[in-house]
Amino acid sequence: MSDTVGKPIDRVDGRLKVTGGAKYSAEFDIKNMLYGVAVTSNVTKGRIKNINTSIAEKSPGVVGVMTYKNSMQLHSPSSSDPGGGKFAEKDLMPLQNDRIFYDGQIIAVVMAETFEQAEHAATLVKVDYQTEDPIFDLEKNIEKAYKPASASTGSETQVSRGNADDALKTASLKVEQTYTTPVYHHNAMEPHATIALWQGETVMFYDSTQSVAGTKSLMSSMLGVPKEKVRVISYFIGGGFGSKGFSWPNTVLTAMAAKLVNRPVKLVLSRQQMFTTAGRRSQTIQKVSLGADQSGKLSAIKHDNTVESSFVDEFVETAGVATSMIYSSPNVDVSHKLVRLNKVTPCPMRAPGEAPGMYALEVAMDELAYQSKIDPVQLRLVNYAEEEEQKHKKFSSKYLRDCYQKGADLIGWSKRNQQPASMKEGKYLVGYGMATATYPANRSASSAKAVLFADGHAEIMCATQDIGTGTYTIMTQTAADALGLPIEKVIVKLGDSEFPKGANSGGSQVTASVGPAIRAASLGAISKLVTMAVADPKSPLHGQKEVDVTSQNGRIFLAAKPDQGESYTQILSRNNLQKIEAQAITKVSTRQQTEANPAAGGTPEKEIEDESKTNQAVQLDEKLDRKPFSFHSFGAHFVKVLVDPDLGTVRVDKAVAVMDIGTVMNEKTAKNQIMGGMIFGIGMALMEETNYDPNRGRPVTKDLANYLVPVNADMPDFQVEFINKADNIISPIGARGIGEIGITGITAAVNNAIYHATGKRIRELPVTPDKLL
Ligand code: MOS
C-alpha cells in the first residue's frame, strides 16, 4: 500500500507559499480591526511608579491604551489539563500589576486605526519607574545557583549511576574542561502574531503558535472562557523553533485588548520585541569530565551544567539530557543548576538540552580522542551503547554504527591526518571533525478524522499544525497510502482547534504521533466502506469476508481477485451517501506525560475514543508493549573546514550528515529539515550570540543585522543521507521525528574540525575570528 510515503514529492502547500496565497496569522483581513502595538519596559527591574497614557490617547487614530490599570483580570492558567499548553511565565500574568522583572517586559498596548498611528502613539506613553538593582549576569551570580527539582520539558535534571567521582580518580586518561554557550534567540522568520476577535462570549484567535490545541486550552483558562467558546487558527506558520511552543504575553494580551475596546485587534511583535518578550535559549556553563583507560573505554562521564532561569518561572536548559544514554559507561553523573536572572524566561529552542549539551560532550570526546591518540570515530565505536544503560532498556532501533561508517566514507575521513594543523589547501588550513547526533523519538496521544467523499476525494482533519516543516505534505502522503488514493485526491486540513486534537509541534513529535492517528482514521473509513459493500446485495463484493478485501487506487476489491470489486464512488453513490467518515485516537506515549510536560501530548476526545475501540489499526498499534524500549534517533556529522590563518575566519566547506530516523516519510522535506538543523548548528559554532549591555542587562543585539545567522554565502556543500530503516516499535508508520536532531552534534563537529585545522581548542562559543588569532 506504500506508494507515496518516502517519495521526495514537492510540498503540497509550496505553490501557496511562494505565490503569497498562504495566509499567515497577521494576514487575515478582519472588518473593523484595530492595530495594537506593545509598549515595553526600558528598565530591568522595579515598579511602574506612574504610567501616563493621556497624550497617547489623544493621538490621531488611537482608540484605547491598555495598561495594568484598566486591563481585565486574568486567571492563573489551570495546571490540571495535561493537553493545555503552557504559559511561558506562570508568575507574570501580563498587565496585572506594576512590577517589572526584565527589560522589554510588555507594560501597555496601544490600539489605533492604523499600524503607524499605534506605533507613534506607543512612543507617547510616559512611564516613571521606581528602579531596583537587577541581577542579570550568570557568571557573576554563580554562587546563587540552586538545583531545580525537575524540568518543565519532563527531562530529569539530576541523573547518576555508579560513582563517577571515584572512577575519575583512578582513570588513566582524563579530560576535564568547561564549555560555554551564549544566549541564543530563535528568530523565526514570521514574528509572533495574533488577531483576536470576540463575538459575544466567544473568542477567536488567529495566532502563530506551535499548538492550536494547547493555545485554545490555555486561553480558555487564562481568560475564564469555556473551552468550547475558544477557537484558535494557525494555518501557516513561518517557523517557531520552540519560541511559539509556550504561549507568550502577546497572545492573551490581544484578546484582552479586543475585549477592552470591543473591536478585533491585531498585535504583531517587532523583531526587537522578540528578543525581550518571547523566549530565548539560556546561556550554559558546562563542566565535562571524562575518565577512560588507555584503549579509550570510558569509565566515567560527569556533566555539570549551570544555566539560567528568570524570576517569573523555572525553565531548565537540560544540557546534560543525552549524556547518560549516548555512550556506554558504568559511572555517570549529570547535574543541572539554575541561577535566576532579571531576563525573559528561557524556553525550548530547537533540541533544547541536546543542542548545547552535545556540543560540550562531543568536543570533550574529541579532546579524549587526541589525548589517547585514538581516531575520533574509533573512540565512539569503543564506547558504543548497545542499550540505554541508564534505564536498562533496549533501543527501539539503532543504526548509529552505519551512520559513522557511511559518514566517514562520504567525507573522505581516511584521507585525514590526525595531527592538528597538518593539512593545507593553498593558504587555508584544512580541518576534519565529526560528532554524534541524537534526539529522543517522542510520540504522544493524537486524534484525527478522515472523510471520504462520493466524488472520490478525501479530507483529513487534525488539530495539529505545520510550523513550516512539511507536516501538510507528509500527512497527505500518509493518508493517501492508507486510503488507497493518489495524493491529488487527498486534502489535509490542519491548524484549527475545532478539529480532533493532535500533537503540539514540539519535541519532534508530530510525525510519529499524528501520522498513526491519520493512518488509523483513514483505514477506519475504508473499513466502513468494506463493511457496507459486503452487506450490499448490489455490490460485487456482497457476501465476501471483510479480511479478503483490500483497497487501492480508489477501489476496494478481493485481494486474490483484483477484478472483483468497485470504486469508492460507486458504493457511496449507490447508497445515496455523500460521504463516509471515521475518527481515531491513538494513545501511545513514548515519554512521561505530566502536568509540567504539556509537550507530551493531548487529552483524548471522548467521542473519538468510543469509535477507536473498534478501529483495528488503533487496537493493533496500542497492543504492542513499549515499556521495554527507549526511543531515540541517532546520526553522525562529518565536516571539513577551511581556516584562513591570517584572518581567523572559518569556512565550513563540506558538511555530511547520516541520520538514523526510522522510515523517511519524504526524502525532500526530510533533507530540508536536517539541513535546516545543521545550518542552525553552524550558526551556533561560528556566529550566533545575543549580547547584553553589561551595565543594565538589556540585549544590545536586537535585530538580524547584529544577531548574526548563517546566510547562503556561508553555506557548505551539504550531503544528507538516511539509513531509512523502519522503527516498527514506535508506530506502524515506522518514522521518528526529525525536527531537532539535525542541530545536535554539528556544532561540535565544526569545533572539532577547527581544532584539527589549527591546533586551537576554543571552548567558548561562538568561535569568532578574534578567538583564533
Ligand atoms: Mo521544539 S524546541 O521542542 O519546539
Short mmCIF file of C-alpha atoms in Angstrom, two decimals, residues 22-458:
data_model
loop_
_atom_site.label_atom_id
_atom_site.label_comp_id
_atom_site.label_asym_id
_atom_site.label_seq_id
_atom_site.Cartn_x
_atom_site.Cartn_y
_atom_site.Cartn_z
CA ALA A 22 -0.76 31.05 2.12
CA LYS A 23 -2.31 33.26 4.78
CA TYR A 24 -0.28 33.70 7.96
CA SER A 25 -1.86 34.81 11.23
CA ALA A 26 -1.30 38.54 10.75
CA GLU A 27 -2.64 38.47 7.20
CA PHE A 28 -6.33 37.94 7.85
CA ASP A 29 -8.38 40.94 6.93
CA ILE A 30 -10.98 41.35 9.66
CA LYS A 31 -13.64 44.00 9.40
CA ASN A 32 -13.29 46.85 11.86
CA MET A 33 -9.92 45.59 13.10
CA LEU A 34 -7.55 47.77 15.12
CA TYR A 35 -3.77 47.61 15.18
CA GLY A 36 -2.13 47.02 18.51
CA VAL A 37 1.43 47.97 19.38
CA ALA A 38 3.10 46.83 22.58
CA VAL A 39 4.93 49.27 24.83
CA THR A 40 7.81 47.70 26.74
CA SER A 41 9.73 48.47 29.90
CA ASN A 42 13.13 50.04 29.47
CA VAL A 43 14.26 49.27 32.98
CA THR A 44 15.41 45.81 34.05
CA LYS A 45 13.83 45.61 37.49
CA GLY A 46 11.47 47.72 39.55
CA ARG A 47 7.94 49.08 39.59
CA ILE A 48 5.88 51.41 37.50
CA LYS A 49 5.50 54.49 39.70
CA ASN A 50 3.30 56.26 37.23
CA ILE A 51 2.12 55.48 33.71
CA ASN A 52 0.60 58.40 31.82
CA THR A 53 -1.41 57.45 28.74
CA SER A 54 -3.33 60.70 28.24
CA ILE A 55 -1.14 62.11 25.47
CA ALA A 56 -1.12 58.77 23.65
CA GLU A 57 -4.90 58.51 23.95
CA LYS A 58 -5.33 61.90 22.26
CA SER A 59 -3.02 60.99 19.41
CA PRO A 60 -4.73 60.63 15.99
CA GLY A 61 -6.47 57.31 15.39
CA VAL A 62 -5.96 55.95 18.89
CA VAL A 63 -8.95 54.05 20.24
CA GLY A 64 -7.54 52.85 23.53
CA VAL A 65 -4.46 52.25 25.63
CA MET A 66 -4.38 49.21 27.88
CA THR A 67 -2.19 49.13 31.00
CA TYR A 68 -2.36 47.17 34.25
CA LYS A 69 -4.83 49.80 35.48
CA ASN A 70 -7.63 49.11 33.01
CA SER A 71 -6.94 45.59 31.74
CA MET A 72 -9.19 42.65 32.53
CA GLN A 73 -8.23 40.34 35.33
CA LEU A 74 -6.66 37.08 34.23
CA HIS A 75 -6.91 33.67 35.83
CA SER A 76 -3.75 31.73 36.53
CA PRO A 77 -3.64 29.03 33.89
CA SER A 78 -5.03 25.76 35.08
CA SER A 79 -2.40 23.11 35.54
CA SER A 80 -4.85 20.24 35.65
CA ASP A 81 -5.26 19.93 31.89
CA PRO A 82 -2.34 17.94 30.52
CA GLY A 83 -3.06 18.99 26.95
CA GLY A 84 -3.40 22.58 27.94
CA GLY A 85 -0.42 24.32 26.50
CA LYS A 86 1.86 26.28 28.75
CA PHE A 87 2.03 29.94 29.54
CA ALA A 88 5.74 30.72 29.45
CA GLU A 89 5.84 32.78 32.64
CA LYS A 90 3.42 31.46 35.21
CA ASP A 91 4.26 34.13 37.79
CA LEU A 92 3.92 37.04 35.42
CA MET A 93 0.37 37.27 34.16
CA PRO A 94 0.57 40.16 31.68
CA LEU A 95 -0.63 43.63 32.72
CA GLN A 96 -1.90 42.52 36.11
CA ASN A 97 0.27 44.75 38.29
CA ASP A 98 3.03 47.36 38.33
CA ARG A 99 6.03 45.07 38.77
CA ILE A 100 8.89 44.84 36.28
CA PHE A 101 11.04 41.71 36.16
CA TYR A 102 13.04 42.32 32.98
CA ASP A 103 13.87 44.81 30.30
CA GLY A 104 11.41 44.61 27.43
CA GLN A 105 8.51 43.34 29.54
CA ILE A 106 5.22 44.47 27.98
CA ILE A 107 3.67 47.24 30.09
CA ALA A 108 0.99 48.63 27.75
CA VAL A 109 -0.76 48.01 24.45
CA VAL A 110 -1.87 50.91 22.25
CA MET A 111 -4.78 50.30 19.84
CA ALA A 112 -5.30 52.54 16.80
CA GLU A 113 -6.97 52.57 13.39
CA THR A 114 -3.66 52.12 11.59
CA PHE A 115 -0.40 50.46 12.50
CA GLU A 116 1.53 53.71 12.04
CA GLN A 117 -0.82 55.59 14.37
CA ALA A 118 -0.47 52.91 17.02
CA GLU A 119 3.29 52.82 16.66
CA HIS A 120 3.57 56.57 17.02
CA ALA A 121 1.21 56.72 19.99
CA ALA A 122 3.20 53.95 21.71
CA THR A 123 6.12 56.40 21.90
CA LEU A 124 3.86 58.87 23.74
CA VAL A 125 3.14 56.62 26.73
CA LYS A 126 5.09 58.19 29.60
CA VAL A 127 6.36 55.95 32.38
CA ASP A 128 8.04 56.78 35.68
CA TYR A 129 9.78 53.82 37.23
CA GLN A 130 10.99 53.06 40.68
CA THR A 131 14.04 51.01 39.82
CA GLU A 132 15.71 48.27 41.81
CA ASP A 133 19.09 46.60 41.30
CA PRO A 134 18.70 43.81 38.78
CA ILE A 135 20.65 40.55 38.62
CA PHE A 136 21.46 39.68 35.04
CA ASP A 137 24.94 38.20 34.75
CA LEU A 138 25.15 34.42 35.07
CA GLU A 139 28.88 34.22 35.71
CA LYS A 140 28.86 36.93 38.37
CA ASN A 141 25.98 35.30 40.22
CA ILE A 142 27.11 31.71 40.06
CA GLU A 143 27.05 31.40 43.85
CA LYS A 144 23.27 31.83 43.72
CA ALA A 145 22.88 28.61 41.72
CA TYR A 146 20.40 26.05 43.05
CA LYS A 147 19.35 22.59 41.95
CA PRO A 148 15.89 22.55 40.35
CA ALA A 149 13.69 19.59 41.20
CA SER A 150 12.63 18.90 37.62
CA ALA A 151 12.50 20.43 34.18
CA SER A 152 9.29 21.59 32.54
CA THR A 153 10.26 19.57 29.46
CA GLY A 154 9.79 16.44 31.56
CA SER A 155 13.50 15.56 31.49
CA GLU A 156 15.22 14.61 34.70
CA THR A 157 17.75 17.18 35.87
CA GLN A 158 19.90 15.07 38.22
CA VAL A 159 20.90 11.65 36.87
CA SER A 160 23.58 9.27 38.04
CA ARG A 161 24.76 5.67 38.08
CA GLY A 162 27.79 4.13 39.72
CA ASN A 163 30.26 6.60 41.20
CA ALA A 164 31.76 8.95 38.63
CA ASP A 165 33.94 10.85 41.14
CA ASP A 166 35.68 7.70 42.34
CA ALA A 167 36.14 6.38 38.82
CA LEU A 168 37.66 9.68 37.68
CA LYS A 169 40.29 9.49 40.44
CA THR A 170 41.70 6.25 39.08
CA ALA A 171 41.21 6.83 35.34
CA SER A 172 44.43 6.73 33.34
CA LEU A 173 43.15 9.23 30.76
CA LYS A 174 41.19 12.28 31.78
CA VAL A 175 39.54 15.28 30.16
CA GLU A 176 38.19 17.95 32.49
CA GLN A 177 37.11 21.11 30.74
CA THR A 178 34.47 23.81 30.86
CA TYR A 179 32.49 24.67 27.75
CA THR A 180 30.20 27.64 27.39
CA THR A 181 27.43 28.71 25.07
CA PRO A 182 25.88 32.19 24.98
CA VAL A 183 22.22 33.19 24.91
CA TYR A 184 20.55 32.44 21.57
CA HIS A 185 17.31 33.73 20.11
CA HIS A 186 15.04 31.68 17.86
CA ASN A 187 14.48 34.38 15.26
CA ALA A 188 11.74 32.64 13.32
CA MET A 189 11.13 34.46 10.06
CA GLU A 190 7.50 35.17 10.96
CA PRO A 191 7.21 37.18 14.18
CA HIS A 192 4.81 36.28 16.97
CA ALA A 193 1.49 37.49 15.64
CA THR A 194 -2.10 37.36 16.84
CA ILE A 195 -5.53 38.57 15.78
CA ALA A 196 -8.26 38.26 18.43
CA LEU A 197 -11.93 38.63 17.71
CA TRP A 198 -14.78 38.45 20.23
CA GLN A 199 -18.31 37.55 19.19
CA GLY A 200 -20.33 37.78 22.38
CA GLU A 201 -18.77 35.30 24.77
CA THR A 202 -16.87 33.52 22.02
CA VAL A 203 -13.29 34.42 21.25
CA MET A 204 -11.45 33.52 18.09
CA PHE A 205 -7.69 33.71 17.55
CA TYR A 206 -5.50 33.72 14.50
CA ASP A 207 -2.24 33.01 16.25
CA SER A 208 1.21 31.96 15.17
CA THR A 209 1.54 29.01 17.52
CA GLN A 210 3.13 25.57 17.66
CA SER A 211 -0.06 24.30 19.29
CA VAL A 212 -3.57 25.36 18.30
CA ALA A 213 -5.00 22.84 20.77
CA GLY A 214 -2.76 23.97 23.61
CA THR A 215 -3.37 27.66 22.93
CA LYS A 216 -7.13 27.06 22.91
CA SER A 217 -6.99 25.35 26.26
CA LEU A 218 -4.63 27.91 27.75
CA MET A 219 -6.64 30.91 26.57
CA SER A 220 -9.77 29.30 27.94
CA SER A 221 -8.29 29.07 31.41
CA MET A 222 -6.50 32.43 31.42
CA LEU A 223 -9.48 34.38 30.10
CA GLY A 224 -12.05 32.37 32.07
CA VAL A 225 -13.99 31.43 28.93
CA PRO A 226 -15.35 27.88 28.45
CA LYS A 227 -13.21 25.81 26.10
CA GLU A 228 -15.95 25.36 23.55
CA LYS A 229 -16.07 29.14 23.17
CA VAL A 230 -12.43 29.48 22.19
CA ARG A 231 -11.15 28.75 18.69
CA VAL A 232 -7.55 29.04 17.54
CA ILE A 233 -6.49 29.04 13.91
CA SER A 234 -2.95 28.75 12.63
CA TYR A 235 -2.96 27.53 9.04
CA PHE A 236 0.58 28.58 8.15
CA ILE A 237 3.49 29.38 10.42
CA GLY A 238 6.77 30.95 9.44
CA GLY A 239 8.86 28.93 11.87
CA GLY A 240 8.81 28.63 15.62
CA PHE A 241 11.86 26.62 16.70
CA GLY A 242 10.35 26.38 20.19
CA SER A 243 9.60 30.08 20.68
CA LYS A 244 5.95 29.51 19.78
CA GLY A 245 5.61 26.33 21.81
CA PHE A 246 4.88 28.01 25.10
CA SER A 247 2.49 30.97 24.93
CA TRP A 248 3.95 34.44 25.48
CA PRO A 249 2.07 37.55 26.65
CA ASN A 250 1.29 38.77 23.11
CA THR A 251 -1.45 36.18 22.51
CA VAL A 252 -3.55 36.71 25.62
CA LEU A 253 -2.95 40.49 25.51
CA THR A 254 -4.51 40.65 22.06
CA ALA A 255 -7.73 39.12 23.39
CA MET A 256 -7.67 41.42 26.43
CA ALA A 257 -7.21 44.46 24.17
CA ALA A 258 -10.00 43.36 21.85
CA LYS A 259 -12.31 42.97 24.83
CA LEU A 260 -11.37 46.39 26.19
CA VAL A 261 -12.21 48.30 23.01
CA ASN A 262 -14.84 45.85 21.78
CA ARG A 263 -13.25 45.53 18.35
CA PRO A 264 -10.98 42.95 16.73
CA VAL A 265 -7.30 43.66 17.41
CA LYS A 266 -4.12 42.56 15.69
CA LEU A 267 -0.84 42.51 17.60
CA VAL A 268 2.48 41.62 16.00
CA LEU A 269 5.72 41.69 17.95
CA SER A 270 8.54 43.63 16.37
CA ARG A 271 11.84 41.86 15.74
CA GLN A 272 13.29 43.83 18.68
CA GLN A 273 10.46 42.73 20.97
CA MET A 274 11.10 39.11 20.05
CA PHE A 275 14.48 39.49 21.74
CA THR A 276 12.95 40.52 25.04
CA THR A 277 9.49 39.04 25.41
CA ALA A 278 9.24 35.77 23.51
CA GLY A 279 11.82 33.42 25.00
CA ARG A 280 15.44 32.60 24.26
CA ARG A 281 17.91 29.79 24.85
CA SER A 282 19.72 30.02 28.18
CA GLN A 283 23.41 30.67 28.39
CA THR A 284 25.19 27.49 29.55
CA ILE A 285 28.33 26.79 31.55
CA GLN A 286 29.11 23.11 31.22
CA LYS A 287 31.85 21.28 33.02
CA VAL A 288 32.52 17.93 31.39
CA SER A 289 34.82 15.31 32.92
CA LEU A 290 35.67 12.10 31.10
CA GLY A 291 37.71 9.27 32.51
CA ALA A 292 38.98 6.43 30.30
CA ASP A 293 41.53 3.64 30.12
CA GLN A 294 44.34 3.54 27.52
CA SER A 295 42.02 1.95 24.95
CA GLY A 296 39.68 4.93 25.24
CA LYS A 297 36.98 2.95 27.04
CA LEU A 298 35.07 5.35 29.28
CA SER A 299 34.97 4.60 32.98
CA ALA A 300 33.30 7.89 33.96
CA ILE A 301 31.31 10.71 32.45
CA LYS A 302 30.45 13.75 34.50
CA HIS A 303 28.45 16.68 33.13
CA ASP A 304 27.71 19.60 35.46
CA ASN A 305 25.58 22.33 33.96
CA THR A 306 24.86 25.81 35.20
CA VAL A 307 22.11 27.56 33.28
CA GLU A 308 19.69 30.43 33.84
CA SER A 309 16.05 30.93 34.54
CA SER A 310 14.04 34.03 35.34
CA PHE A 311 12.29 35.29 38.45
CA VAL A 312 8.86 34.54 37.00
CA ASP A 313 9.14 30.88 36.03
CA GLU A 314 11.56 27.99 36.10
CA PHE A 315 12.87 26.60 32.84
CA VAL A 316 15.91 24.33 32.69
CA GLU A 317 18.04 24.05 29.57
CA THR A 318 18.82 20.39 30.19
CA ALA A 319 22.21 20.36 28.51
CA GLY A 320 23.05 17.03 30.15
CA VAL A 321 19.94 15.27 28.87
CA ALA A 322 21.70 12.97 26.38
CA THR A 323 24.83 12.38 28.46
CA SER A 324 23.57 9.33 30.35
CA MET A 325 22.32 7.47 27.26
CA ILE A 326 24.67 8.23 24.40
CA TYR A 327 27.79 6.25 25.45
CA SER A 328 28.45 3.14 27.44
CA SER A 329 29.96 3.91 30.85
CA PRO A 330 29.45 2.30 34.27
CA ASN A 331 29.75 5.63 36.06
CA VAL A 332 27.78 8.70 35.08
CA ASP A 333 26.86 11.86 36.93
CA VAL A 334 24.75 14.61 35.36
CA SER A 335 23.58 17.68 37.22
CA HIS A 336 21.89 20.96 36.45
CA LYS A 337 21.88 24.14 38.47
CA LEU A 338 19.88 27.28 37.87
CA VAL A 339 20.56 30.93 38.54
CA ARG A 340 17.56 33.27 38.42
CA LEU A 341 18.13 36.44 36.43
CA ASN A 342 16.14 39.54 35.51
CA LYS A 343 15.67 38.46 31.92
CA VAL A 344 12.80 36.98 30.00
CA THR A 345 12.33 33.30 30.89
CA PRO A 346 14.29 30.91 28.66
CA CYS A 347 12.28 28.31 26.79
CA PRO A 348 12.76 25.35 24.47
CA MET A 349 14.78 26.15 21.36
CA ARG A 350 15.46 23.56 18.67
CA ALA A 351 16.77 20.50 20.57
CA PRO A 352 16.50 22.10 24.00
CA GLY A 353 19.27 20.46 26.02
CA GLU A 354 20.93 18.41 23.29
CA ALA A 355 21.97 21.36 21.11
CA PRO A 356 24.32 22.96 23.67
CA GLY A 357 24.85 19.69 25.59
CA MET A 358 26.02 17.53 22.70
CA TYR A 359 28.31 20.40 21.72
CA ALA A 360 30.14 20.18 25.06
CA LEU A 361 30.14 16.39 25.37
CA GLU A 362 31.23 15.81 21.78
CA VAL A 363 34.06 18.34 21.98
CA ALA A 364 35.20 16.63 25.20
CA MET A 365 35.12 13.28 23.37
CA ASP A 366 37.29 14.82 20.65
CA GLU A 367 39.75 16.04 23.28
CA LEU A 368 39.88 12.50 24.65
CA ALA A 369 40.50 11.13 21.14
CA TYR A 370 43.53 13.38 20.65
CA GLN A 371 44.81 12.69 24.16
CA SER A 372 44.56 8.93 23.70
CA LYS A 373 45.70 9.10 20.05
CA ILE A 374 42.63 7.16 19.00
CA ASP A 375 40.68 8.08 15.90
CA PRO A 376 37.55 10.06 16.96
CA VAL A 377 35.27 7.62 15.10
CA GLN A 378 37.01 4.65 16.68
CA LEU A 379 36.63 6.24 20.13
CA ARG A 380 32.87 6.39 19.63
CA LEU A 381 32.78 2.77 18.49
CA VAL A 382 34.77 1.68 21.55
CA ASN A 383 32.12 3.33 23.71
CA TYR A 384 29.07 2.36 21.66
CA ALA A 385 25.95 1.95 23.83
CA GLU A 386 24.21 -1.29 22.87
CA GLU A 387 21.32 -0.42 25.16
CA GLU A 388 20.05 2.57 27.10
CA GLU A 389 22.24 1.94 30.13
CA GLN A 390 20.60 4.43 32.47
CA LYS A 391 17.15 2.88 32.16
CA HIS A 392 18.35 -0.62 31.17
CA LYS A 393 16.16 -0.60 28.10
CA LYS A 394 16.66 -1.72 24.53
CA PHE A 395 16.60 0.96 21.86
CA SER A 396 13.53 0.64 19.63
CA SER A 397 16.02 0.63 16.75
CA LYS A 398 19.55 1.95 16.41
CA TYR A 399 21.85 2.01 13.38
CA LEU A 400 24.42 4.51 14.62
CA ARG A 401 27.38 2.34 13.54
CA ASP A 402 26.09 2.54 9.98
CA CYS A 403 25.86 6.34 10.30
CA TYR A 404 29.51 6.60 11.38
CA GLN A 405 30.64 4.29 8.59
CA LYS A 406 28.69 5.96 5.82
CA GLY A 407 29.53 9.49 7.01
CA ALA A 408 33.24 8.70 7.22
CA ASP A 409 33.19 7.32 3.67
CA LEU A 410 31.32 10.31 2.27
CA ILE A 411 33.63 12.97 3.75
CA GLY A 412 36.79 11.01 2.94
CA TRP A 413 37.75 10.56 6.59
CA SER A 414 40.52 8.11 5.73
CA LYS A 415 42.46 10.91 3.99
CA ARG A 416 42.63 12.80 7.27
CA ASN A 417 45.94 13.02 9.11
CA GLN A 418 45.06 13.20 12.81
CA GLN A 419 47.98 15.53 13.55
CA PRO A 420 46.48 19.03 14.18
CA ALA A 421 47.41 21.84 11.78
CA SER A 422 48.97 19.34 9.41
CA MET A 423 46.73 19.70 6.36
CA LYS A 424 46.59 22.61 3.91
CA GLU A 425 44.83 23.66 0.72
CA GLY A 426 46.56 26.70 -0.73
CA LYS A 427 46.86 29.16 2.11
CA TYR A 428 43.97 27.61 4.08
CA LEU A 429 44.38 25.29 7.00
CA VAL A 430 42.18 22.24 6.47
CA GLY A 431 40.38 20.50 9.30
CA TYR A 432 38.10 17.50 9.53
CA GLY A 433 35.80 16.97 12.51
CA MET A 434 32.98 14.67 13.45
CA ALA A 435 30.42 14.23 16.21
CA THR A 436 27.41 12.13 17.16
CA ALA A 437 23.85 13.42 16.85
CA THR A 438 20.92 12.23 18.93
CA TYR A 439 17.43 13.25 19.91
CA PRO A 440 14.61 11.37 21.64
CA ALA A 441 11.87 9.92 19.46
CA ASN A 442 8.73 11.27 21.06
CA ARG A 443 5.23 10.08 20.44
CA SER A 444 2.09 11.23 22.22
CA ALA A 445 -1.67 10.83 22.03
CA SER A 446 -3.25 12.19 18.86
CA SER A 447 -6.57 12.01 17.13
CA ALA A 448 -7.72 12.61 13.57
CA LYS A 449 -10.73 12.39 11.31
CA ALA A 450 -10.90 11.05 7.76
CA VAL A 451 -13.79 11.82 5.41
CA LEU A 452 -14.19 10.02 2.10
CA PHE A 453 -16.48 11.83 -0.36
CA ALA A 454 -18.65 10.31 -3.06
CA ASP A 455 -16.81 12.33 -5.72
CA GLY A 456 -13.69 10.33 -4.91
CA HIS A 457 -11.69 12.81 -2.87
CA ALA A 458 -10.89 12.64 0.83
#
